[in-house]
Amino acid sequence: MRNSIPRIVIAGTQSGSGKTTLVTGLLAALRARELSVQSYKVGPDYIDPGFHALASGRPAHNLDTWLVPAAKLPALFLAEAGDADIAVIEGVMGLYDGGRKGVSSTAEIAKLLDAPVLLTIDCKSMGASAAAIALGFKSYDPDVNIAGVLLNRLGSATHETMIRTAMEAISMPVLGAIHRDDALHLPERHLGLTPTTEVEAAETVRKMGEAVGRQVDVEGIVALAKKAVTFENPDASLPSQSSLRMTAPPEGEPLAHPLRLAVAQDAAFSFYYESSLAVLERLGATLVPFSPLKDAALPDGISGLLIGGGFPEMFASDLAANASMRQSIRSAADAGLPIYAECGGYMYLLEDLVDFDGKAHPMCGVFPGRAAMTKKLQMVGYVTAKMQWDTILGPAGTELRGHEFHFSQELEREEPVRPYTFTKLRNGATYGAGQQRGNVLGSYLHIHFAGCPGAAGHFVEACQAYGKKADQ
């Protein structure tokens, strides 16, 4: 495994500074220069990486020191980069924002990967104060290598000159000056950007690449990225990029039973980390994608089912209309099929889903209760999930690190006994969460199997056991 790659972090002063637009455009501009570029997103984000992938032509990855231990992250980063010429890392929120005590902040990731940082500043309605902001960010933590700035949403050439002059006064390099252009706007809704699975974004991404190519010093950014130093002693036990995704068991003893794992993947369910799925494949699972929206039933010959998060609320009527699929999943649950569901997948397994207009739509009915959409964010943040008894992810007492982010609330007909106790990282609050029924486990929790390989192994073992029993 290589021990270095040219790399750059694109950070912001706050959410909404334009990081995703700039990064997406930069990826497209680098690709147009025939460079192989690997993108990353800091934090537990499933949507921005979709735009990255459109621009770069490669799957994007996430970097998060809560979901994956910091000690493992450099090696995982290098493995995911593979043979890429350069890595571009998009930050989250403001540079120093993260979980409690700055966990998984962009600054923490930049220091962990020893990567130079370009600070994106939204310059709308601002002049020389932009330089004061840059100076404050640079002095706040001298260990963060802020190597330059990207000036965004400039109103005119005069506006650009004014801020460039101020940046020169503090010896802050300007690597890009992007003028306001509404044509580069990405569609948004309640959880952020609208996923690429639902919008035709290719033309917008192309325009972003052209805009960045004209207004950003792409060659200067590449030169800056090449100054990143070699990593010291990355964990060589992690796999190379070529083995991150496999369709066969690893070398050695074959699986006692072939394992076909169905994975819900369509416009309603698209929240998966590539490297998380790769862990399941390295354990011997063959992933079998299917669509709860369009397919009539679960795939044949499966030994397990994974339903990730997504936007079932935006497709509630279509999911409800596919009664044969809902019945197929309910019958599989009754037969003991191991099923693991996260957030949107959990909502799909409840009895019904109430959309933003207050209309109820029948869902799978594996678990009692309903999910009701609200106009207010119900939960966002890191949590620790402790299992109260044995589940398909591990024995009682197992603790998983995860993340919650949802606008829906679960309404119970009667309070179920919860398989998890969640503890919020930010304030230490605890509460029961999720439901379990036989071999089915679901909750609002999002996890990354690279950060909890034991849970992945336990899930695969449960699926293998089911497959053996089904063949007897």
Coordinates of C-alpha atoms in Angstrom, one line a residue:
M1 CA 0.0 0.0 0.0
R2 CA 1.3 3.4 -0.9
N3 CA 2.2 5.7 2.0
S4 CA 1.5 9.1 0.4
I5 CA -0.7 10.9 -2.0
P6 CA -1.0 14.6 -3.0
R7 CA -3.9 15.9 -1.0
I8 CA -5.8 19.1 -0.2
V9 CA -8.7 20.0 2.2
I10 CA -11.3 22.5 1.1
A11 CA -12.8 24.0 4.3
G12 CA -15.3 26.7 5.0
T13 CA -15.9 29.4 7.6
Q14 CA -19.4 28.0 8.2
S15 CA -22.1 25.8 6.6
G16 CA -23.4 27.4 3.3
S17 CA -20.0 28.9 2.3
G18 CA -20.1 27.1 -1.0
K19 CA -17.7 24.2 -0.3
T20 CA -19.7 21.5 -2.1
T21 CA -20.1 23.6 -5.2
L22 CA -16.4 24.5 -5.3
V23 CA -15.2 20.9 -4.6
T24 CA -17.5 19.5 -7.2
G25 CA -16.3 22.0 -9.7
L26 CA -12.7 21.4 -8.8
L27 CA -13.1 17.6 -9.2
A28 CA -14.6 18.2 -12.6
A29 CA -11.8 20.6 -13.6
L30 CA -9.1 18.1 -12.4
R31 CA -10.8 15.3 -14.3
A32 CA -10.9 17.5 -17.4
R33 CA -7.1 17.8 -17.1
E34 CA -7.0 14.0 -17.2
L35 CA -6.1 13.6 -13.6
S36 CA -7.5 10.7 -11.6
V37 CA -8.9 12.3 -8.5
Q38 CA -10.3 10.7 -5.3
S39 CA -12.8 12.8 -3.3
Y40 CA -13.7 12.6 0.4
K41 CA -16.3 14.2 2.6
V42 CA -15.6 14.9 6.3
G43 CA -18.4 13.7 8.6
P44 CA -21.4 11.5 8.2
D45 CA -22.7 12.7 4.9
Y46 CA -24.4 10.6 2.2
I47 CA -25.5 13.3 -0.2
D48 CA -22.6 15.5 -1.1
P49 CA -20.5 12.4 -2.1
G50 CA -23.0 11.7 -4.8
F51 CA -22.1 15.0 -6.5
H52 CA -18.4 14.3 -6.0
A53 CA -18.8 11.0 -7.8
L54 CA -20.6 12.6 -10.7
A55 CA -17.7 15.0 -11.1
S56 CA -14.8 12.7 -10.5
G57 CA -16.1 9.5 -12.0
R58 CA -15.1 7.6 -8.9
P59 CA -17.0 6.7 -5.7
A60 CA -16.5 9.2 -3.0
H61 CA -15.6 8.3 0.6
N62 CA -16.2 9.7 4.1
L63 CA -13.7 10.6 6.8
D64 CA -15.0 10.6 10.3
T65 CA -13.1 10.1 13.5
W66 CA -16.2 9.2 15.5
L67 CA -17.5 6.5 13.2
V68 CA -14.0 5.1 12.5
P69 CA -11.2 5.3 15.1
A70 CA -8.7 8.0 14.3
A71 CA -5.8 5.5 14.4
K72 CA -7.4 3.6 11.4
L73 CA -8.2 6.6 9.3
P74 CA -4.9 7.4 7.5
A75 CA -4.6 3.8 6.3
L76 CA -8.2 3.7 5.2
F77 CA -7.7 7.0 3.4
L78 CA -4.7 5.7 1.5
A79 CA -6.5 2.4 0.7
E80 CA -9.5 4.3 -0.7
A81 CA -7.3 6.6 -2.7
G82 CA -5.8 3.7 -4.5
D83 CA -4.0 4.8 -7.7
A84 CA -5.5 8.3 -7.8
D85 CA -3.2 11.2 -8.7
I86 CA -4.7 13.5 -6.1
A87 CA -7.1 13.5 -3.2
V88 CA -9.6 16.3 -2.6
I89 CA -11.3 16.5 0.8
E90 CA -14.4 18.5 1.4
G91 CA -14.8 19.7 5.0
V92 CA -18.0 19.9 7.1
M93 CA -19.6 23.0 8.5
G94 CA -16.9 25.5 9.6
L95 CA -13.3 24.5 9.8
Y96 CA -13.3 24.0 13.5
D97 CA -16.8 22.7 13.9
G98 CA -17.5 19.1 14.8
G99 CA -18.9 17.0 17.6
R100 CA -18.1 17.6 21.3
K101 CA -14.6 19.0 21.8
G102 CA -14.2 19.2 18.0
V103 CA -14.4 15.5 17.3
S104 CA -14.3 14.8 13.6
S105 CA -14.0 18.5 12.7
T106 CA -12.4 19.4 9.4
A107 CA -9.4 20.8 11.4
E108 CA -9.0 17.4 13.2
I109 CA -9.0 15.5 9.9
A110 CA -6.6 18.0 8.2
K111 CA -4.1 17.6 11.1
L112 CA -4.6 13.8 11.1
L113 CA -3.8 13.6 7.4
D114 CA -1.2 16.3 7.5
A115 CA -3.0 18.0 4.6
P116 CA -2.9 21.7 3.5
V117 CA -6.2 23.6 3.9
L118 CA -7.8 26.1 1.6
L119 CA -10.4 28.2 3.4
T120 CA -13.6 29.0 1.5
I121 CA -15.0 32.4 2.4
D122 CA -18.4 33.6 1.3
C123 CA -17.6 37.2 0.4
K124 CA -21.1 38.4 -0.3
S125 CA -21.7 41.8 1.4
M126 CA -18.1 41.8 2.7
G127 CA -14.9 43.6 1.8
A128 CA -11.6 43.7 3.7
S129 CA -13.2 41.9 6.6
A130 CA -12.7 38.7 4.6
A131 CA -8.9 39.1 5.4
A132 CA -9.7 39.5 9.1
I133 CA -11.7 36.3 9.0
A134 CA -8.8 34.5 7.2
L135 CA -6.3 35.8 9.7
G136 CA -8.5 34.7 12.7
F137 CA -9.0 31.2 11.3
K138 CA -5.2 30.9 10.7
S139 CA -4.2 32.0 14.2
Y140 CA -6.9 30.1 16.0
D141 CA -4.9 26.8 15.7
P142 CA -1.4 27.2 14.2
D143 CA -1.2 23.4 13.8
V144 CA -3.8 23.6 11.0
N145 CA -1.9 24.4 7.8
I146 CA -4.2 27.1 6.2
A147 CA -2.3 27.6 3.0
G148 CA -4.6 29.9 1.2
V149 CA -8.2 31.0 0.6
L150 CA -10.9 30.6 -2.0
L151 CA -13.0 33.8 -2.4
N152 CA -16.6 32.8 -3.2
R153 CA -19.7 34.7 -4.4
L154 CA -17.9 37.9 -5.4
G155 CA -20.1 40.6 -6.9
S156 CA -17.7 42.3 -9.3
A157 CA -14.1 42.7 -10.5
T158 CA -13.8 45.7 -8.1
H159 CA -15.1 43.5 -5.2
E160 CA -12.5 40.9 -6.1
T161 CA -9.6 43.5 -6.2
M162 CA -10.6 44.9 -2.9
I163 CA -10.4 41.6 -1.1
R164 CA -7.3 40.4 -2.9
T165 CA -5.6 43.6 -1.8
A166 CA -6.6 42.9 1.8
M167 CA -5.3 39.3 1.6
E168 CA -2.0 40.5 0.2
A169 CA -1.6 42.7 3.3
I170 CA -1.7 39.6 5.6
S171 CA 0.3 37.5 3.1
M172 CA -2.6 35.1 2.5
P173 CA -2.5 33.4 -1.0
V174 CA -5.7 33.6 -3.0
L175 CA -6.1 30.4 -5.0
G176 CA -9.5 31.2 -6.5
A177 CA -12.0 34.0 -6.9
I178 CA -15.4 32.8 -7.9
H179 CA -18.1 35.3 -8.9
R180 CA -21.8 34.8 -8.1
D181 CA -23.6 32.6 -10.6
D182 CA -27.1 31.3 -9.8
A183 CA -26.7 28.7 -12.5
L184 CA -24.4 26.8 -10.3
H185 CA -26.9 26.5 -7.5
L186 CA -27.7 22.9 -6.3
P187 CA -31.3 22.0 -5.3
E188 CA -31.9 21.6 -1.6
R189 CA -34.6 20.3 0.8
H190 CA -35.0 19.3 4.5
L191 CA -31.8 17.2 4.9
G192 CA -29.6 19.4 2.7
L193 CA -28.9 18.9 -1.0
T194 CA -31.3 16.8 -3.1
P195 CA -29.5 13.5 -3.9
T196 CA -28.2 12.8 -7.4
T197 CA -30.5 9.8 -7.4
E198 CA -33.4 12.2 -7.8
V199 CA -32.1 15.1 -9.9
E200 CA -30.4 15.5 -13.3
A201 CA -27.2 17.2 -12.1
A202 CA -24.7 16.3 -14.8
E203 CA -25.2 19.5 -16.7
T204 CA -24.8 21.6 -13.5
V205 CA -21.7 19.7 -12.6
R206 CA -20.2 20.3 -16.0
K207 CA -20.9 24.1 -15.6
M208 CA -19.3 24.0 -12.2
G209 CA -16.1 22.4 -13.7
E210 CA -16.0 25.1 -16.3
A211 CA -16.5 27.9 -13.8
V212 CA -13.8 26.6 -11.4
G213 CA -11.4 26.0 -14.3
R214 CA -11.7 29.7 -15.3
Q215 CA -11.7 31.2 -11.8
V216 CA -9.5 28.9 -9.7
D217 CA -5.8 28.3 -9.9
V218 CA -6.2 24.6 -10.5
E219 CA -2.5 24.1 -11.2
G220 CA -1.6 26.0 -8.1
I221 CA -3.9 23.7 -6.0
V222 CA -2.2 20.6 -7.5
A223 CA 1.2 22.0 -6.7
L224 CA 0.1 22.8 -3.1
A225 CA -1.4 19.3 -2.7
K226 CA 2.0 17.8 -3.8
K227 CA 3.6 19.4 -0.8
A228 CA 1.7 17.1 1.6
V229 CA 4.2 14.8 3.4
T230 CA 4.5 11.1 3.5
F231 CA 2.5 9.3 6.3
E232 CA 4.4 7.6 9.0
N233 CA 3.6 3.9 9.6
P234 CA 0.0 3.7 8.3
D235 CA -1.7 0.5 9.3
A236 CA -0.6 -1.8 6.4
S237 CA -3.1 -4.5 7.6
L238 CA -5.9 -2.6 5.9
P239 CA -6.7 -3.6 2.3
S240 CA -5.7 -1.9 -0.9
Q241 CA -8.2 -0.1 -3.1
S242 CA -8.5 -3.1 -5.4
S243 CA -9.8 -5.2 -2.6
L244 CA -12.1 -2.7 -1.0
R245 CA -15.0 -4.0 -3.0
M246 CA -15.1 -7.8 -3.7
T247 CA -17.6 -10.2 -5.0
A248 CA -15.9 -13.4 -3.7
P249 CA -14.8 -14.6 -0.3
P250 CA -11.2 -13.5 0.8
E251 CA -8.4 -15.9 0.3
G252 CA -8.3 -18.8 2.7
E253 CA -11.1 -21.0 3.8
P254 CA -14.3 -20.5 1.8
L255 CA -17.5 -19.6 3.5
A256 CA -19.3 -22.6 5.0
H257 CA -22.4 -21.3 3.1
P258 CA -22.6 -18.9 0.2
L259 CA -24.0 -15.6 1.4
R260 CA -26.1 -13.4 -0.8
L261 CA -27.0 -10.2 1.0
A262 CA -29.8 -8.1 -0.5
V263 CA -29.2 -4.4 -0.3
A264 CA -32.0 -1.9 -0.9
Q265 CA -30.6 0.6 -3.4
D266 CA -32.8 3.1 -5.3
A267 CA -34.0 6.7 -5.1
A268 CA -35.7 6.0 -1.7
F269 CA -32.7 4.2 -0.1
S270 CA -29.3 5.4 -1.1
F271 CA -27.5 6.2 2.2
Y272 CA -24.5 3.8 2.3
Y273 CA -20.8 4.3 2.8
E274 CA -18.8 2.5 0.1
S275 CA -16.1 1.3 2.5
S276 CA -18.8 0.1 5.0
L277 CA -20.3 -2.2 2.3
A278 CA -16.8 -3.3 1.4
V279 CA -16.3 -4.7 4.9
L280 CA -19.3 -7.0 4.4
E281 CA -17.9 -8.1 1.1
R282 CA -14.5 -8.8 2.6
L283 CA -16.3 -11.0 5.1
G284 CA -17.6 -13.0 2.1
A285 CA -21.0 -11.5 1.4
T286 CA -22.1 -11.0 -2.2
L287 CA -24.1 -7.9 -2.3
V288 CA -27.3 -8.1 -4.4
P289 CA -28.9 -4.7 -5.0
F290 CA -32.7 -4.5 -5.4
S291 CA -35.3 -1.7 -5.5
P292 CA -38.1 -1.5 -2.9
L293 CA -39.7 1.0 -5.3
K294 CA -39.7 -1.1 -8.5
D295 CA -39.1 -4.8 -7.8
A296 CA -42.0 -7.1 -7.0
A297 CA -40.1 -9.1 -4.4
L298 CA -36.8 -9.7 -2.6
P299 CA -34.1 -11.3 -4.7
D300 CA -34.0 -15.1 -4.7
G301 CA -31.6 -17.1 -2.6
I302 CA -30.7 -14.4 -0.1
S303 CA -29.5 -15.0 3.4
G304 CA -29.8 -11.5 4.8
L305 CA -31.2 -8.0 4.0
L306 CA -29.7 -4.5 4.6
I307 CA -32.0 -1.5 4.2
G308 CA -30.0 1.8 4.6
G309 CA -31.2 5.3 5.1
G310 CA -32.6 7.6 2.4
F311 CA -35.7 9.5 1.7
P312 CA -38.7 7.1 1.9
E313 CA -40.8 10.1 2.9
M314 CA -40.4 11.5 -0.6
F315 CA -41.5 8.2 -2.2
A316 CA -44.0 7.1 0.4
S317 CA -46.9 6.7 -2.0
D318 CA -44.8 4.6 -4.4
L319 CA -43.5 2.4 -1.6
A320 CA -47.0 1.9 -0.4
A321 CA -48.2 1.0 -3.8
N322 CA -45.7 -1.8 -4.2
A323 CA -47.6 -4.1 -1.9
S324 CA -46.0 -7.2 -3.2
M325 CA -42.5 -6.0 -2.0
R326 CA -43.9 -5.0 1.4
Q327 CA -45.4 -8.4 1.7
S328 CA -42.2 -10.1 0.6
I329 CA -40.2 -8.3 3.3
R330 CA -42.8 -9.0 6.0
S331 CA -42.8 -12.7 5.0
A332 CA -39.0 -12.8 5.1
A333 CA -39.0 -11.3 8.6
D334 CA -41.5 -13.8 9.7
A335 CA -39.3 -16.6 8.3
G336 CA -36.3 -15.4 10.4
L337 CA -34.3 -13.7 7.7
P338 CA -31.6 -11.4 9.4
I339 CA -32.6 -7.9 8.5
Y340 CA -30.7 -4.8 9.5
A341 CA -32.3 -1.4 8.9
E342 CA -31.1 2.2 9.4
C343 CA -33.1 5.4 9.7
G344 CA -35.1 5.5 6.4
G345 CA -35.0 1.7 6.3
Y346 CA -36.3 1.6 9.8
M347 CA -39.2 3.9 8.9
Y348 CA -40.0 1.6 6.0
L349 CA -40.3 -1.4 8.4
L350 CA -42.9 0.4 10.6
E351 CA -46.6 0.0 10.0
D352 CA -47.0 3.3 8.1
L353 CA -45.3 6.6 7.3
V354 CA -47.0 10.0 7.6
D355 CA -45.7 12.4 5.0
F356 CA -45.2 16.2 5.3
D357 CA -48.8 16.7 4.3
G358 CA -50.1 14.5 7.1
K359 CA -51.2 11.6 4.8
A360 CA -50.4 8.1 6.1
H361 CA -49.0 5.5 3.8
P362 CA -48.8 1.8 4.7
M363 CA -45.3 0.4 5.0
C364 CA -44.0 -3.1 5.7
G365 CA -45.5 -3.6 9.2
V366 CA -42.6 -5.6 10.5
F367 CA -42.5 -3.3 13.5
P368 CA -45.5 -1.7 15.3
G369 CA -45.8 2.1 15.2
R370 CA -45.5 4.8 12.6
A371 CA -43.0 7.4 11.4
A372 CA -44.4 10.9 11.1
M373 CA -42.6 13.6 9.3
T374 CA -42.2 17.0 11.1
K375 CA -41.1 20.4 10.0
K376 CA -38.6 20.5 12.7
L377 CA -35.3 18.6 12.9
Q378 CA -35.8 15.9 15.5
M379 CA -32.2 14.8 16.0
V380 CA -28.8 15.4 14.6
G381 CA -25.5 14.4 16.1
Y382 CA -23.2 11.6 17.2
V383 CA -24.4 8.9 19.6
T384 CA -23.2 5.8 21.4
A385 CA -25.6 2.9 21.0
K386 CA -25.4 0.2 23.7
M387 CA -27.2 -3.1 23.1
Q388 CA -29.5 -4.2 25.9
W389 CA -29.6 -7.8 24.8
D390 CA -28.2 -10.0 22.0
T391 CA -28.9 -8.8 18.5
I392 CA -27.8 -9.6 15.0
L393 CA -25.0 -7.0 15.4
G394 CA -23.6 -8.4 18.6
P395 CA -24.2 -9.6 22.2
A396 CA -25.7 -7.7 25.0
G397 CA -23.4 -4.9 26.2
T398 CA -22.0 -4.2 22.7
E399 CA -21.4 -0.5 22.1
L400 CA -21.5 1.1 18.6
R401 CA -20.6 4.6 17.6
G402 CA -23.1 6.1 15.2
H403 CA -25.0 9.2 14.0
E404 CA -28.6 10.3 13.9
F405 CA -30.1 12.9 11.5
H406 CA -33.8 12.9 10.9
F407 CA -36.9 15.0 10.7
S408 CA -39.3 12.2 11.5
Q409 CA -40.5 11.1 14.9
E410 CA -41.6 7.6 15.8
L411 CA -45.1 7.3 17.2
E412 CA -45.9 4.1 19.1
R413 CA -49.2 2.6 19.9
E414 CA -47.6 1.4 23.0
E415 CA -44.0 1.9 24.1
P416 CA -41.9 -1.1 22.8
V417 CA -39.0 -2.5 24.8
R418 CA -36.0 -0.9 23.1
P419 CA -32.9 -3.0 22.1
Y420 CA -30.6 0.0 22.3
T421 CA -29.8 2.7 24.8
F422 CA -28.5 5.8 22.9
T423 CA -26.2 8.3 24.6
K424 CA -25.7 11.7 22.9
L425 CA -22.1 12.7 22.6
R426 CA -22.9 16.4 22.9
N427 CA -24.7 16.4 26.2
G428 CA -24.7 12.9 27.6
A429 CA -28.5 12.5 27.4
T430 CA -29.7 8.8 27.3
Y431 CA -32.8 7.3 25.8
G432 CA -34.1 4.0 24.5
A433 CA -34.1 3.5 20.8
G434 CA -35.0 1.1 17.9
Q435 CA -36.9 -2.1 17.8
Q436 CA -36.1 -5.8 17.4
R437 CA -38.3 -8.6 16.3
G438 CA -36.6 -12.0 16.0
N439 CA -33.7 -11.5 13.5
V440 CA -34.8 -8.0 12.5
L441 CA -33.1 -5.0 14.0
G442 CA -33.8 -1.4 13.2
S443 CA -33.3 2.2 14.5
Y444 CA -32.5 5.7 13.5
L445 CA -28.8 4.8 14.0
H446 CA -26.3 5.1 11.1
I447 CA -23.0 3.2 11.6
H448 CA -19.9 2.6 9.5
F449 CA -18.8 -1.1 9.5
A450 CA -15.1 -0.1 9.1
G451 CA -15.4 1.4 12.5
C452 CA -17.2 -1.6 14.1
P453 CA -16.0 -4.7 12.2
G454 CA -17.2 -6.9 15.0
A455 CA -20.8 -5.9 14.3
A456 CA -20.3 -6.6 10.6
G457 CA -18.9 -10.0 11.4
H458 CA -21.8 -10.8 13.8
F459 CA -24.3 -9.8 11.1
V460 CA -22.6 -12.0 8.5
E461 CA -22.5 -14.9 10.9
A462 CA -26.3 -14.5 11.5
C463 CA -26.9 -14.5 7.8
Q464 CA -24.8 -17.6 7.3
A465 CA -26.6 -19.4 10.0
Y466 CA -29.9 -18.6 8.4
G467 CA -28.7 -19.8 5.0
K468 CA -27.6 -23.1 6.4
K469 CA -30.8 -23.6 8.2
A470 CA -32.9 -22.7 5.1
D471 CA -31.0 -25.4 3.1
Q472 CA -31.7 -28.2 5.6

